[in-house]
Amino acid sequence: MLQSQALEILKTGANVFLTGEPGSGKSHTINEYAAYLRKRGIDPAITASTGIAATHIGGMTIHSWSGIGIKSYLDKYELDKITSTEYIVKRVRRAKVLVIDEVSMLPPDTLSMVDAVCREIKQSNYAFGGLQVIFVGDFFQLPPIVRAEKNWNNKQISLIETPAARFAYDSPAWKRANPMTCYLSEQHRQDDAAYLSLLSAIRRNKFADGHLRQIETRKVARESAPEEAPKLFTHNADVDRVNDAMLASIKGKPVTFDMTSHGSTGLVFSLKKGCMSPETLVLKIGAKVMFTKNNQKEGFVNGTLGTVENFNSLLGMPIIRTHDGRQILAEKMEWTVEEGGKARARISQLPLRLAWAITVHKSQGMSLDEAVVDLSEVFEFGQGYVALSRVRRLSGLHLLGWNERAFQVHPDVLAEDEMLRAGSEASELAFSEIPADELQKMQTNFINACSGHSVGVGKEAEVKVKRKRKPRVAKKKIWSLS
């Protein structure tokens, strides 16, 4: 399905699972839809399963948005506590559209908890309280983290029936939402047909000897790996070891840049956790760096690589020479959590990090021209696929090694993917048969249902309807899930 087709479906208010291979434009499509809604006076709730993903899309974690935090279960007391918290109640009641990015990393019980909170606050038995819910992600990428220990006593009194399965699509909440699948088919990252074929083979569990021979041509010894290329490791310890050693090896005076923050302590913590720029960034002339934020105007995106060439004499900010020869003055930027058009929390730091090495987990969402990748300690399905799919072409890949799991994807996801593709084709066919005027009417009706307005209608011209305050009544037992 094309991005434009998925966007037309989203505009009707249908619940949607937006998926596709890495580089297919999932984030771009969501950004387009969010801009469409905001232009019509509707502020979508933009969330993600992790702090890193949340910073990429300018939203907050779904855990923070819904008030569930780090909870692993909900009982009646916990649900009542959340749904009696004023700012959470206001946030959920105001919402019309809920986006959950990187849903592949969200456990099924967490999704059910979010559903329970929304239904209780909205006092509705519809999935997620009747919100348009948009799941975004790719189940072939990194799966949810499974905790080694489980408090089975807590599980027995939980309101949420936790499925045995690992993925969000097995949650009862997902099934109630019954999202239409929009499987994006365009490719905006890889421009190497042979490499695309190799990545698709991994994704379809068709990785064969011919593909392995291609991989073997990209194997390099550690000492001969290109120094200027970022290195992807599966473990934080390897990343820190490489970055610290390389910075220490450079002669010269270190310059330190500290992060500043404003707003709610909890939201600031979430922003810091998700931000790829460190709280304290130490640079030297000659340090290899990577931009951690998009700024098309200044000519860099998340993943742009370069070297610290100097420090500006007036501002003291680093001057970065990118790999393609451009010179960029890096200045502090902000990461914010916005709600209702206002920033509730913000952090400010240089959009840079040391880039001799980075974890595969933190590379998710990036596009790299070149990378040195070590897959010898892959411990999770999808890790190898994520690492390989960061690189635009085979010639930019330098492999230090791999193990038997490096080219494997989760077997459960393989079976689900066939159904998702079939569902996307059915959605595409169904919407292609809807007359243009009828489709437009569906989209207009959804905007009206969300109390939005037509494009070009100013605030002065909007008719504001005063809602009568509802009398306070005892809550219905929406939370009771049987």
Coordinates of C-alpha atoms in Angstrom, one line a residue:
M1 CA 0.0 0.0 0.0
L2 CA 1.2 3.5 -0.8
Q3 CA 1.6 6.1 1.9
S4 CA -1.1 8.3 0.2
Q5 CA -3.6 5.4 0.3
A6 CA -2.9 4.8 4.0
L7 CA -3.3 8.5 4.7
E8 CA -6.8 8.5 3.1
I9 CA -7.8 5.5 5.3
L10 CA -6.5 7.2 8.4
K11 CA -8.6 10.3 7.6
T12 CA -11.8 8.3 7.9
G13 CA -11.3 7.7 11.6
A14 CA -10.8 3.9 11.2
N15 CA -8.6 2.1 13.7
V16 CA -5.4 1.2 11.9
F17 CA -2.2 -0.8 12.2
L18 CA 0.3 1.0 10.1
T19 CA 3.2 -1.3 9.3
G20 CA 5.9 -1.9 6.7
E21 CA 9.5 -2.7 6.2
P22 CA 12.2 -0.3 7.7
G23 CA 12.4 2.8 5.5
S24 CA 8.8 2.5 4.2
G25 CA 7.7 5.8 5.6
K26 CA 5.6 4.9 8.7
S27 CA 6.8 7.9 10.7
H28 CA 6.4 10.2 7.7
T29 CA 2.8 9.0 7.2
I30 CA 1.9 9.6 10.9
N31 CA 3.5 13.1 10.8
E32 CA 1.4 13.9 7.7
Y33 CA -1.8 12.7 9.4
A34 CA -1.0 14.6 12.7
A35 CA -0.4 17.8 10.6
Y36 CA -3.7 17.2 8.8
L37 CA -5.6 16.9 12.2
R38 CA -3.9 19.9 13.8
K39 CA -4.8 22.0 10.8
R40 CA -8.4 21.2 11.6
G41 CA -8.2 22.0 15.3
I42 CA -7.7 18.4 16.5
D43 CA -4.6 17.7 18.6
P44 CA -3.8 13.9 18.4
A45 CA -2.2 12.1 21.3
I46 CA 1.2 11.1 20.0
T47 CA 2.8 8.3 22.1
A48 CA 5.3 5.5 21.7
S49 CA 6.3 2.4 23.6
T50 CA 9.8 3.6 24.5
G51 CA 11.3 6.9 25.4
I52 CA 13.7 6.8 22.4
A53 CA 10.8 6.3 20.0
A54 CA 8.8 9.1 21.7
T55 CA 11.6 11.6 21.3
H56 CA 11.7 10.8 17.5
I57 CA 8.0 11.7 17.1
G58 CA 7.8 14.5 19.6
G59 CA 5.4 12.7 21.9
M60 CA 5.5 10.9 25.3
T61 CA 5.6 7.3 26.2
I62 CA 2.2 5.5 26.3
H63 CA 3.0 4.6 29.9
S64 CA 3.2 8.2 30.9
W65 CA 0.3 9.4 28.8
S66 CA -2.1 6.8 30.2
G67 CA -0.8 7.1 33.8
I68 CA 0.1 3.4 34.1
G69 CA 3.8 4.2 34.5
I70 CA 5.9 1.1 35.2
K71 CA 2.9 -1.0 36.5
S72 CA 2.8 -4.6 35.3
Y73 CA -0.8 -5.2 36.3
L74 CA -3.9 -3.3 37.3
D75 CA -6.3 -4.1 40.1
K76 CA -9.4 -2.1 41.0
Y77 CA -7.5 0.1 43.5
E78 CA -4.8 1.0 41.0
L79 CA -7.3 1.7 38.2
D80 CA -9.4 3.9 40.5
K81 CA -6.3 5.8 41.5
I82 CA -5.3 6.5 37.9
T83 CA -8.8 7.4 36.8
S84 CA -9.1 9.8 39.7
T85 CA -6.0 11.8 38.8
E86 CA -7.2 15.0 37.3
Y87 CA -4.6 15.7 34.7
I88 CA -4.8 12.1 33.3
V89 CA -8.6 12.3 33.2
K90 CA -8.4 15.7 31.3
R91 CA -5.8 14.3 28.9
V92 CA -7.8 11.2 28.0
R93 CA -11.2 12.9 27.9
R94 CA -9.8 15.5 25.5
A95 CA -8.2 13.0 23.2
K96 CA -9.9 11.9 20.0
V97 CA -7.0 10.2 18.3
L98 CA -4.4 8.0 20.0
V99 CA -1.1 7.1 18.1
I100 CA 1.1 4.4 19.6
D101 CA 4.4 4.1 17.8
E102 CA 6.8 1.2 18.0
V103 CA 3.9 -1.0 19.1
S104 CA 6.0 -4.1 18.4
M105 CA 7.9 -3.4 21.7
L106 CA 4.8 -3.1 23.8
P107 CA 3.7 -6.2 25.8
P108 CA 0.1 -7.3 25.3
D109 CA -0.8 -6.8 29.0
T110 CA 0.4 -3.2 28.8
L111 CA -1.8 -2.5 25.8
S112 CA -4.7 -4.0 27.8
M113 CA -4.0 -1.7 30.7
V114 CA -4.1 1.4 28.5
D115 CA -7.4 0.2 27.0
A116 CA -8.9 -0.3 30.5
V117 CA -7.8 3.2 31.6
C118 CA -9.3 4.8 28.4
R119 CA -12.6 2.9 28.7
E120 CA -13.0 3.8 32.4
I121 CA -12.3 7.5 31.9
K122 CA -14.4 7.7 28.8
Q123 CA -17.1 5.6 30.4
S124 CA -17.4 3.6 27.3
N125 CA -17.2 -0.1 26.5
Y126 CA -15.8 0.6 23.0
A127 CA -12.1 -0.3 22.5
F128 CA -9.9 2.4 24.0
G129 CA -13.0 4.3 25.0
G130 CA -14.0 5.0 21.4
L131 CA -10.7 6.8 20.5
Q132 CA -9.4 6.3 17.0
V133 CA -6.3 4.2 17.8
I134 CA -3.4 3.9 15.4
F135 CA -0.8 1.3 16.1
V136 CA 2.5 1.9 14.3
G137 CA 5.4 -0.4 14.0
D138 CA 7.0 -3.6 12.6
F139 CA 6.9 -6.8 14.5
F140 CA 10.0 -8.1 12.7
Q141 CA 12.0 -5.5 14.6
L142 CA 12.8 -5.6 18.3
P143 CA 10.2 -7.4 20.4
P144 CA 9.0 -6.5 23.9
I145 CA 11.5 -7.2 26.8
V146 CA 10.4 -10.2 28.8
R147 CA 11.1 -9.8 32.5
A148 CA 12.9 -12.7 34.1
E149 CA 10.7 -12.8 37.1
K150 CA 6.9 -12.6 37.4
N151 CA 4.8 -11.9 40.5
W152 CA 2.2 -14.6 40.0
N153 CA 0.3 -13.5 43.1
N154 CA -0.2 -10.1 41.6
K155 CA -1.2 -11.6 38.4
Q156 CA -4.0 -13.6 40.1
I157 CA -5.7 -10.4 41.3
S158 CA -5.1 -8.4 38.2
L159 CA -8.1 -7.1 36.2
I160 CA -6.3 -7.7 33.0
E161 CA -6.1 -11.3 31.7
T162 CA -2.5 -11.5 30.5
P163 CA -2.1 -13.5 27.3
A164 CA 0.5 -16.2 27.1
A165 CA 1.7 -14.7 23.9
R166 CA 4.4 -12.0 23.7
F167 CA 3.2 -9.5 21.1
A168 CA 0.7 -6.7 21.2
Y169 CA -1.5 -8.2 18.5
D170 CA -2.5 -11.0 20.9
S171 CA -3.9 -8.6 23.4
P172 CA -7.7 -8.6 23.9
A173 CA -7.5 -4.8 23.5
W174 CA -6.0 -5.2 20.0
K175 CA -8.7 -7.6 19.0
R176 CA -11.4 -5.3 20.3
A177 CA -10.0 -2.4 18.4
N178 CA -9.9 -4.6 15.3
P179 CA -7.5 -2.3 13.3
M180 CA -7.4 -2.3 9.6
T181 CA -3.9 -3.1 8.4
C182 CA -2.1 -0.6 6.1
Y183 CA 1.1 -2.4 5.0
L184 CA 3.3 0.2 3.4
S185 CA 5.2 -1.0 0.3
E186 CA 7.4 2.0 -0.6
Q187 CA 11.1 2.0 0.2
H188 CA 12.9 5.3 1.1
R189 CA 16.1 4.0 2.8
Q190 CA 17.7 1.2 0.7
D191 CA 18.6 2.0 -2.9
D192 CA 20.5 -1.3 -3.5
A193 CA 18.3 -3.9 -5.1
A194 CA 20.5 -6.8 -4.1
Y195 CA 20.6 -5.7 -0.5
L196 CA 16.9 -5.1 -0.4
S197 CA 16.5 -8.7 -1.6
L198 CA 18.7 -9.9 1.2
L199 CA 16.8 -8.0 3.8
S200 CA 13.5 -9.3 2.4
A201 CA 14.8 -12.8 2.6
I202 CA 15.6 -12.5 6.3
R203 CA 12.1 -11.0 6.8
R204 CA 10.4 -13.9 5.1
N205 CA 12.6 -16.6 6.7
K206 CA 14.1 -17.3 3.2
F207 CA 17.7 -16.6 4.1
A208 CA 19.7 -19.1 2.1
D209 CA 23.3 -20.0 1.2
G210 CA 23.4 -17.3 -1.6
H211 CA 22.5 -14.6 0.9
L212 CA 25.1 -15.9 3.3
R213 CA 27.7 -15.6 0.6
Q214 CA 26.7 -12.0 0.1
I215 CA 27.1 -11.4 3.8
E216 CA 30.5 -13.1 3.9
T217 CA 31.8 -10.6 1.3
R218 CA 31.2 -7.8 3.8
K219 CA 33.1 -9.5 6.7
V220 CA 36.1 -7.5 8.0
A221 CA 38.7 -7.9 10.7
R222 CA 38.3 -5.6 13.7
E223 CA 41.6 -3.8 13.0
S224 CA 40.8 -3.2 9.4
A225 CA 37.2 -1.8 9.9
P226 CA 36.9 1.8 8.7
E227 CA 37.5 4.1 11.6
E228 CA 35.1 6.8 10.4
A229 CA 32.0 4.5 10.2
P230 CA 29.8 4.2 13.3
K231 CA 29.9 0.8 15.0
L232 CA 26.7 -1.0 16.1
F233 CA 26.9 -3.4 19.0
T234 CA 24.2 -5.4 20.8
H235 CA 25.5 -4.6 24.3
N236 CA 26.0 -1.2 26.0
A237 CA 29.3 -2.2 27.6
D238 CA 30.9 -2.5 24.1
V239 CA 29.5 0.8 23.0
D240 CA 30.8 2.7 26.1
R241 CA 34.2 1.0 25.9
V242 CA 34.8 2.0 22.3
N243 CA 33.5 5.6 22.7
D244 CA 35.4 6.3 25.9
A245 CA 38.7 4.8 24.6
M246 CA 38.5 6.7 21.3
L247 CA 37.8 10.1 23.0
A248 CA 40.6 9.5 25.4
S249 CA 43.0 8.8 22.6
I250 CA 42.5 12.3 21.1
K251 CA 44.9 14.9 22.4
G252 CA 43.4 18.3 23.1
K253 CA 41.2 20.1 25.6
P254 CA 37.8 18.5 26.3
V255 CA 34.7 20.8 26.1
T256 CA 31.7 19.8 28.2
F257 CA 28.0 20.6 27.4
D258 CA 25.4 20.0 30.0
M259 CA 21.7 19.3 29.4
T260 CA 19.1 21.7 30.9
S261 CA 15.5 20.8 31.7
H262 CA 12.2 22.4 32.6
G263 CA 8.8 20.9 33.6
S264 CA 7.3 17.9 35.3
T265 CA 10.0 15.7 37.0
G266 CA 8.4 12.5 35.6
L267 CA 8.2 13.8 32.0
V268 CA 11.7 15.3 32.2
F269 CA 13.0 11.9 33.3
S270 CA 11.2 10.2 30.4
L271 CA 12.6 12.7 27.9
K272 CA 16.1 12.2 29.2
K273 CA 15.8 8.5 29.1
G274 CA 14.6 8.6 25.5
C275 CA 17.0 11.3 24.3
M276 CA 20.0 10.0 22.4
S277 CA 22.1 13.0 23.3
P278 CA 23.7 12.4 26.8
E279 CA 23.0 14.6 29.8
T280 CA 26.7 15.5 29.8
L281 CA 28.4 15.5 26.4
V282 CA 32.2 15.8 26.3
L283 CA 33.7 16.7 23.0
K284 CA 37.2 17.3 21.6
I285 CA 38.4 18.5 18.2
G286 CA 38.5 15.4 16.1
A287 CA 35.7 13.5 17.9
K288 CA 33.4 11.5 15.7
V289 CA 29.8 12.5 16.3
M290 CA 26.3 11.7 15.1
F291 CA 23.4 14.1 15.0
T292 CA 20.5 12.9 17.1
K293 CA 17.7 15.1 15.8
N294 CA 16.2 16.1 12.5
N295 CA 16.7 19.7 11.2
Q296 CA 16.2 19.8 7.5
K297 CA 16.8 23.6 7.4
E298 CA 20.3 23.2 8.9
G299 CA 21.0 20.2 6.7
F300 CA 21.1 17.3 9.1
V301 CA 18.9 14.4 10.2
N302 CA 19.0 11.8 13.0
G303 CA 22.0 9.7 12.0
T304 CA 24.0 12.3 10.0
L305 CA 27.7 11.6 10.8
G306 CA 30.6 14.0 11.1
T307 CA 33.7 15.2 13.0
V308 CA 34.2 18.0 15.4
E309 CA 36.4 20.4 13.3
N310 CA 36.5 23.3 15.8
F311 CA 34.6 25.3 18.4
N312 CA 33.0 28.6 17.5
S313 CA 35.0 31.4 19.1
L314 CA 31.9 33.5 19.9
L315 CA 29.3 30.9 21.0
G316 CA 31.7 28.1 22.0
M317 CA 29.5 25.6 20.0
P318 CA 31.1 22.8 18.0
I319 CA 31.6 23.1 14.2
I320 CA 30.9 19.8 12.6
R321 CA 32.3 18.7 9.3
T322 CA 29.9 16.1 7.8
H323 CA 31.1 13.1 5.8
D324 CA 29.9 14.8 2.6
G325 CA 32.1 17.9 3.3
R326 CA 29.4 20.3 4.7
Q327 CA 30.2 22.5 7.7
I328 CA 27.5 22.8 10.3
L329 CA 27.5 24.9 13.5
A330 CA 25.8 22.7 16.1
E331 CA 23.6 24.6 18.5
K332 CA 21.4 23.4 21.3
M333 CA 18.0 22.1 20.4
E334 CA 14.9 21.1 22.5
W335 CA 13.1 17.9 23.0
T336 CA 9.6 18.5 24.3
V337 CA 6.5 16.8 25.5
E338 CA 3.5 18.8 24.2
E339 CA -0.1 18.5 25.1
G340 CA -2.9 20.8 24.0
G341 CA -0.5 22.8 22.0
K342 CA 1.6 23.6 25.1
A343 CA 5.0 22.1 26.2
R344 CA 4.6 20.3 29.5
A345 CA 8.3 19.4 29.7
R346 CA 11.5 20.2 27.8
I347 CA 15.1 19.4 27.8
S348 CA 17.8 21.2 25.9
Q349 CA 21.1 19.8 24.6
L350 CA 23.3 19.7 21.6
P351 CA 21.8 17.3 19.1
L352 CA 25.0 15.2 19.1
R353 CA 26.4 12.1 20.6
L354 CA 29.8 10.3 20.2
A355 CA 29.5 8.1 17.2
W356 CA 32.4 5.7 17.2
A357 CA 29.8 3.2 18.5
I358 CA 26.1 2.9 19.3
T359 CA 23.7 0.1 20.4
V360 CA 21.5 -1.7 17.9
H361 CA 18.5 -0.7 20.1
K362 CA 19.3 3.0 19.9
S363 CA 19.9 2.8 16.2
Q364 CA 16.3 1.9 15.5
G365 CA 14.8 4.6 13.3
M366 CA 18.2 5.7 11.9
S367 CA 19.4 5.6 8.3
L368 CA 23.2 5.2 7.9
D369 CA 25.4 5.4 4.8
E370 CA 28.0 3.2 6.4
A371 CA 28.3 1.1 9.6
V372 CA 30.6 -1.5 11.2
V373 CA 28.2 -4.1 12.7
D374 CA 29.0 -6.8 15.3
L375 CA 26.3 -9.5 15.3
S376 CA 28.4 -12.1 17.1
E377 CA 26.5 -11.6 20.4
V378 CA 22.9 -11.2 19.1
F379 CA 20.6 -12.5 21.8
E380 CA 17.1 -11.6 20.5
F381 CA 15.0 -12.2 17.4
G382 CA 15.0 -9.2 15.1
Q383 CA 18.3 -7.7 16.5
G384 CA 20.3 -8.6 13.4
Y385 CA 17.6 -7.5 11.1
V386 CA 17.3 -4.1 12.7
A387 CA 21.1 -3.6 12.6
L388 CA 21.4 -4.6 8.9
S389 CA 18.4 -2.5 7.8
R390 CA 19.9 0.7 9.2
V391 CA 22.4 0.7 6.4
R392 CA 21.3 2.0 3.0
R393 CA 23.3 -0.4 0.8
L394 CA 25.4 -3.5 1.0
S395 CA 28.7 -1.7 0.1
G396 CA 28.2 0.4 3.3
L397 CA 28.0 -2.7 5.6
H398 CA 31.2 -3.9 7.4
L399 CA 30.5 -7.0 9.5
L400 CA 32.8 -8.0 12.3
G401 CA 31.0 -11.3 12.9
W402 CA 27.6 -13.0 13.5
N403 CA 26.1 -15.9 15.4
E404 CA 23.3 -18.3 14.4
R405 CA 20.5 -16.0 15.6
A406 CA 21.7 -13.0 13.7
F407 CA 19.6 -13.7 10.6
Q408 CA 16.5 -15.1 12.3
V409 CA 13.1 -13.5 12.9
H410 CA 10.5 -14.6 15.4
P411 CA 8.6 -17.6 14.1
D412 CA 5.3 -16.3 15.5
V413 CA 5.7 -13.1 13.6
L414 CA 6.2 -14.9 10.4
A415 CA 2.7 -16.5 10.5
E416 CA 1.1 -13.2 11.7
D417 CA 2.8 -11.3 8.8
E418 CA 1.0 -13.4 6.2
M419 CA -2.3 -12.4 7.6
L420 CA -1.3 -8.8 8.0
R421 CA -0.3 -8.6 4.3
A422 CA -3.6 -10.2 3.2
G423 CA -5.5 -7.8 5.5
S424 CA -3.8 -4.8 3.9
E425 CA -4.6 -6.0 0.4
A426 CA -8.2 -6.4 1.4
S427 CA -8.3 -2.9 3.0
E428 CA -6.7 -1.4 -0.2
L429 CA -9.3 -3.1 -2.4
A430 CA -12.2 -2.1 -0.2
F431 CA -11.2 1.6 -0.1
S432 CA -10.4 1.7 -3.8
E433 CA -14.1 0.8 -4.5
I434 CA -15.4 3.7 -2.5
P435 CA -16.5 6.7 -4.7
A436 CA -14.4 9.8 -4.1
D437 CA -17.3 11.9 -2.9
E438 CA -18.4 9.2 -0.4
L439 CA -14.8 8.9 0.9
Q440 CA -14.6 12.7 1.3
K441 CA -17.9 12.6 3.2
M442 CA -16.6 9.9 5.6
Q443 CA -13.5 12.0 6.3
T444 CA -15.5 15.2 6.9
N445 CA -17.9 13.3 9.2
F446 CA -14.9 12.1 11.3
I447 CA -13.5 15.7 11.6
N448 CA -17.0 16.9 12.7
A449 CA -17.3 14.0 15.2
C450 CA -14.0 15.2 16.7
S451 CA -15.3 18.8 17.0
G452 CA -12.8 19.9 14.4
H453 CA -13.3 22.5 11.7
S454 CA -12.8 22.9 8.0
V455 CA -9.5 24.2 6.7
G456 CA -9.5 28.0 6.6
V457 CA -12.0 28.5 9.4
G458 CA -10.4 30.8 11.9
K459 CA -11.0 30.8 15.6
E460 CA -13.2 33.9 15.4
A461 CA -15.5 32.1 13.0
E462 CA -15.7 28.9 14.9
V463 CA -19.0 28.2 16.6
K464 CA -18.2 27.1 20.1
V465 CA -20.8 24.9 21.7
K466 CA -21.0 25.2 25.5
R467 CA -21.3 21.7 27.0
K468 CA -23.4 21.4 30.0
R469 CA -21.6 20.1 33.1
K470 CA -22.7 16.6 33.7
P471 CA -23.9 15.8 37.2
R472 CA -21.5 13.7 39.1
V473 CA -22.6 10.1 39.2
A474 CA -21.1 6.9 40.4
K475 CA -18.8 5.2 38.0
K476 CA -20.0 2.2 36.0
K477 CA -17.8 -0.8 36.4
I478 CA -16.2 -0.4 33.0
W479 CA -13.0 -1.8 34.4
S480 CA -14.5 -5.3 35.0
L481 CA -13.0 -7.4 32.3
S482 CA -14.3 -10.9 32.0

